[in-house]
């Protein structure tokens, strides 16, 4: 296996691990929001994530170029607002519907990449996008209507798509750690500013603190570092299709740990999304990518 192929495989595995981590948080967040307000939860979560990363890698910020710092600030704002909207939407809609709508970034990402980065998305890639979207629908939807929760979750999905495209354009392997720390700090500031007028409500139960720390350290800090590094290797649309596995993992953990029953729809939808990911991973690169690996903009 060549060095390039090995690095690409590692990047794919990093995105999958990050996606699994995100998927494990859906039922935790749904439960936690019954006791802790949305903005307060996010402010605490990303403040802890920022503090952990600064303790682990204090010198990473000094090695960050001025351009990468500016890019990370923009990406942090996009991600922070998306997190607020997605989590607020989750309080007003079913977790399954939230998972499906959030997964719409898999459709928006190639559109934004084509417009903003002037990349060429091939027919095979669009086929994988369509398969992933159909799989998400089979996996998650059982009736659907657009209300307040669904609308703001859709806006969040568009912001996530912009974040994916931005990471694909701006991230570099040597800058990934520093950019992740800046993004986490900006996300924390966005959430703190949003919740400051009403004060901050902290978790009052040990199990809630354990959930918050898990989501801060693993689904927050570690996941964002993994995503930022992986997207310095993989193009945006390919990354989005891999990340569409999030609802599959969400369903898996809901069955394993959340007490939900496995259904044929879960199995069929999961297989369809997995199939879409395998299409972009197993197909010839020249036919799948149709994209520039890294752009400086």
PDB file of C-alpha atoms in Angstrom, residues 20-127:
ATOM      1  CA  UNK A  20     -19.603   7.047  15.204  1.00  0.00           C
ATOM      2  CA  UNK A  21     -18.810   9.296  18.147  1.00  0.00           C
ATOM      3  CA  UNK A  22     -21.324  11.881  16.955  1.00  0.00           C
ATOM      4  CA  UNK A  23     -23.929   9.191  16.387  1.00  0.00           C
ATOM      5  CA  UNK A  24     -23.544   8.031  19.979  1.00  0.00           C
ATOM      6  CA  UNK A  25     -24.617  11.443  21.295  1.00  0.00           C
ATOM      7  CA  UNK A  26     -28.158  11.694  19.839  1.00  0.00           C
ATOM      8  CA  UNK A  27     -29.995   9.820  22.568  1.00  0.00           C
ATOM      9  CA  UNK A  28     -27.726  11.385  25.235  1.00  0.00           C
ATOM     10  CA  UNK A  29     -28.537  14.919  24.078  1.00  0.00           C
ATOM     11  CA  UNK A  30     -32.262  14.192  23.792  1.00  0.00           C
ATOM     12  CA  UNK A  31     -32.267  13.025  27.418  1.00  0.00           C
ATOM     13  CA  UNK A  32     -30.016  15.816  28.700  1.00  0.00           C
ATOM     14  CA  UNK A  33     -32.104  18.620  27.187  1.00  0.00           C
ATOM     15  CA  UNK A  34     -34.965  17.651  29.499  1.00  0.00           C
ATOM     16  CA  UNK A  35     -32.911  19.095  32.382  1.00  0.00           C
ATOM     17  CA  UNK A  36     -30.357  21.519  30.905  1.00  0.00           C
ATOM     18  CA  UNK A  37     -31.227  24.353  28.448  1.00  0.00           C
ATOM     19  CA  UNK A  38     -29.800  23.992  24.941  1.00  0.00           C
ATOM     20  CA  UNK A  39     -27.467  26.989  24.950  1.00  0.00           C
ATOM     21  CA  UNK A  40     -26.193  26.275  28.449  1.00  0.00           C
ATOM     22  CA  UNK A  41     -25.367  22.691  27.499  1.00  0.00           C
ATOM     23  CA  UNK A  42     -23.474  23.805  24.381  1.00  0.00           C
ATOM     24  CA  UNK A  43     -21.611  26.568  26.234  1.00  0.00           C
ATOM     25  CA  UNK A  44     -20.435  24.153  28.927  1.00  0.00           C
ATOM     26  CA  UNK A  45     -19.638  21.401  26.424  1.00  0.00           C
ATOM     27  CA  UNK A  46     -17.419  23.497  24.169  1.00  0.00           C
ATOM     28  CA  UNK A  47     -15.813  25.429  27.030  1.00  0.00           C
ATOM     29  CA  UNK A  48     -14.655  22.114  28.480  1.00  0.00           C
ATOM     30  CA  UNK A  49     -13.515  20.948  25.023  1.00  0.00           C
ATOM     31  CA  UNK A  50     -11.498  24.160  24.521  1.00  0.00           C
ATOM     32  CA  UNK A  51      -9.889  23.913  27.961  1.00  0.00           C
ATOM     33  CA  UNK A  52      -8.921  20.271  27.403  1.00  0.00           C
ATOM     34  CA  UNK A  53      -7.316  21.001  24.036  1.00  0.00           C
ATOM     35  CA  UNK A  54      -5.382  23.994  25.395  1.00  0.00           C
ATOM     36  CA  UNK A  55      -4.027  21.803  28.194  1.00  0.00           C
ATOM     37  CA  UNK A  56      -3.117  18.958  25.831  1.00  0.00           C
ATOM     38  CA  UNK A  57      -1.545  21.066  23.050  1.00  0.00           C
ATOM     39  CA  UNK A  58      -0.748  24.575  24.348  1.00  0.00           C
ATOM     40  CA  UNK A  59       1.833  25.301  21.635  1.00  0.00           C
ATOM     41  CA  UNK A  60      -0.401  24.451  18.687  1.00  0.00           C
ATOM     42  CA  UNK A  61      -1.838  27.983  18.572  1.00  0.00           C
ATOM     43  CA  UNK A  62       1.596  29.584  18.263  1.00  0.00           C
ATOM     44  CA  UNK A  63       2.358  27.408  15.219  1.00  0.00           C
ATOM     45  CA  UNK A  64      -0.844  28.485  13.484  1.00  0.00           C
ATOM     46  CA  UNK A  65      -0.437  30.886  10.573  1.00  0.00           C
ATOM     47  CA  UNK A  66      -2.407  34.126  10.565  1.00  0.00           C
ATOM     48  CA  UNK A  67      -4.378  32.960   7.512  1.00  0.00           C
ATOM     49  CA  UNK A  68      -5.286  29.635   9.111  1.00  0.00           C
ATOM     50  CA  UNK A  69      -6.328  31.465  12.278  1.00  0.00           C
ATOM     51  CA  UNK A  70      -8.716  33.680  10.299  1.00  0.00           C
ATOM     52  CA  UNK A  71     -10.124  30.672   8.466  1.00  0.00           C
ATOM     53  CA  UNK A  72     -10.593  28.791  11.740  1.00  0.00           C
ATOM     54  CA  UNK A  73     -12.540  31.718  13.213  1.00  0.00           C
ATOM     55  CA  UNK A  74     -14.943  31.708  10.253  1.00  0.00           C
ATOM     56  CA  UNK A  75     -15.337  27.931  10.464  1.00  0.00           C
ATOM     57  CA  UNK A  76     -15.895  28.129  14.230  1.00  0.00           C
ATOM     58  CA  UNK A  77     -18.706  30.651  13.793  1.00  0.00           C
ATOM     59  CA  UNK A  78     -20.383  28.456  11.153  1.00  0.00           C
ATOM     60  CA  UNK A  79     -20.103  25.364  13.329  1.00  0.00           C
ATOM     61  CA  UNK A  80     -21.167  27.142  16.508  1.00  0.00           C
ATOM     62  CA  UNK A  81     -24.339  28.572  14.988  1.00  0.00           C
ATOM     63  CA  UNK A  82     -25.085  25.191  13.371  1.00  0.00           C
ATOM     64  CA  UNK A  83     -24.716  23.459  16.733  1.00  0.00           C
ATOM     65  CA  UNK A  84     -27.121  25.918  18.381  1.00  0.00           C
ATOM     66  CA  UNK A  85     -29.726  25.474  15.636  1.00  0.00           C
ATOM     67  CA  UNK A  86     -29.403  21.677  15.467  1.00  0.00           C
ATOM     68  CA  UNK A  87     -29.620  21.213  19.232  1.00  0.00           C
ATOM     69  CA  UNK A  88     -32.504  23.659  19.529  1.00  0.00           C
ATOM     70  CA  UNK A  89     -34.275  21.814  16.707  1.00  0.00           C
ATOM     71  CA  UNK A  90     -33.740  18.495  18.471  1.00  0.00           C
ATOM     72  CA  UNK A  91     -35.774  19.843  21.392  1.00  0.00           C
ATOM     73  CA  UNK A  92     -38.739  20.395  19.036  1.00  0.00           C
ATOM     74  CA  UNK A  93     -38.618  17.342  16.771  1.00  0.00           C
ATOM     75  CA  UNK A  94     -38.016  13.617  16.967  1.00  0.00           C
ATOM     76  CA  UNK A  95     -34.384  12.487  17.115  1.00  0.00           C
ATOM     77  CA  UNK A  96     -34.922  10.353  14.001  1.00  0.00           C
ATOM     78  CA  UNK A  97     -36.238  13.290  11.953  1.00  0.00           C
ATOM     79  CA  UNK A  98     -33.448  15.509  13.278  1.00  0.00           C
ATOM     80  CA  UNK A  99     -30.919  12.914  12.162  1.00  0.00           C
ATOM     81  CA  UNK A 100     -32.382  12.783   8.665  1.00  0.00           C
ATOM     82  CA  UNK A 101     -32.548  16.556   8.176  1.00  0.00           C
ATOM     83  CA  UNK A 102     -29.068  17.065   9.588  1.00  0.00           C
ATOM     84  CA  UNK A 103     -27.869  14.439   7.109  1.00  0.00           C
ATOM     85  CA  UNK A 104     -28.987  16.703   4.273  1.00  0.00           C
ATOM     86  CA  UNK A 105     -25.517  18.215   4.362  1.00  0.00           C
ATOM     87  CA  UNK A 106     -24.604  15.240   2.171  1.00  0.00           C
ATOM     88  CA  UNK A 107     -26.712  16.831  -0.593  1.00  0.00           C
ATOM     89  CA  UNK A 108     -25.761  20.443   0.110  1.00  0.00           C
ATOM     90  CA  UNK A 109     -22.007  19.809   0.261  1.00  0.00           C
ATOM     91  CA  UNK A 110     -21.472  18.941  -3.440  1.00  0.00           C
ATOM     92  CA  UNK A 111     -23.739  21.833  -4.418  1.00  0.00           C
ATOM     93  CA  UNK A 112     -21.741  24.302  -2.344  1.00  0.00           C
ATOM     94  CA  UNK A 113     -18.461  22.738  -3.511  1.00  0.00           C
ATOM     95  CA  UNK A 114     -19.511  23.139  -7.137  1.00  0.00           C
ATOM     96  CA  UNK A 115     -20.512  26.783  -6.653  1.00  0.00           C
ATOM     97  CA  UNK A 116     -17.879  28.011  -4.194  1.00  0.00           C
ATOM     98  CA  UNK A 117     -14.863  25.891  -5.154  1.00  0.00           C
ATOM     99  CA  UNK A 118     -15.820  25.423  -8.813  1.00  0.00           C
ATOM    100  CA  UNK A 119     -15.338  21.689  -8.517  1.00  0.00           C
ATOM    101  CA  UNK A 120     -16.746  19.143 -10.938  1.00  0.00           C
ATOM    102  CA  UNK A 121     -18.994  16.571  -9.300  1.00  0.00           C
ATOM    103  CA  UNK A 122     -19.214  13.395 -11.365  1.00  0.00           C
ATOM    104  CA  UNK A 123     -22.340  11.383 -12.119  1.00  0.00           C
ATOM    105  CA  UNK A 124     -21.032   8.498 -10.008  1.00  0.00           C
ATOM    106  CA  UNK A 125     -20.609  10.820  -7.017  1.00  0.00           C
ATOM    107  CA  UNK A 126     -24.114  12.235  -7.470  1.00  0.00           C
ATOM    108  CA  UNK A 127     -25.374   8.656  -7.575  1.00  0.00           C
TER     109      UNK A 127
END
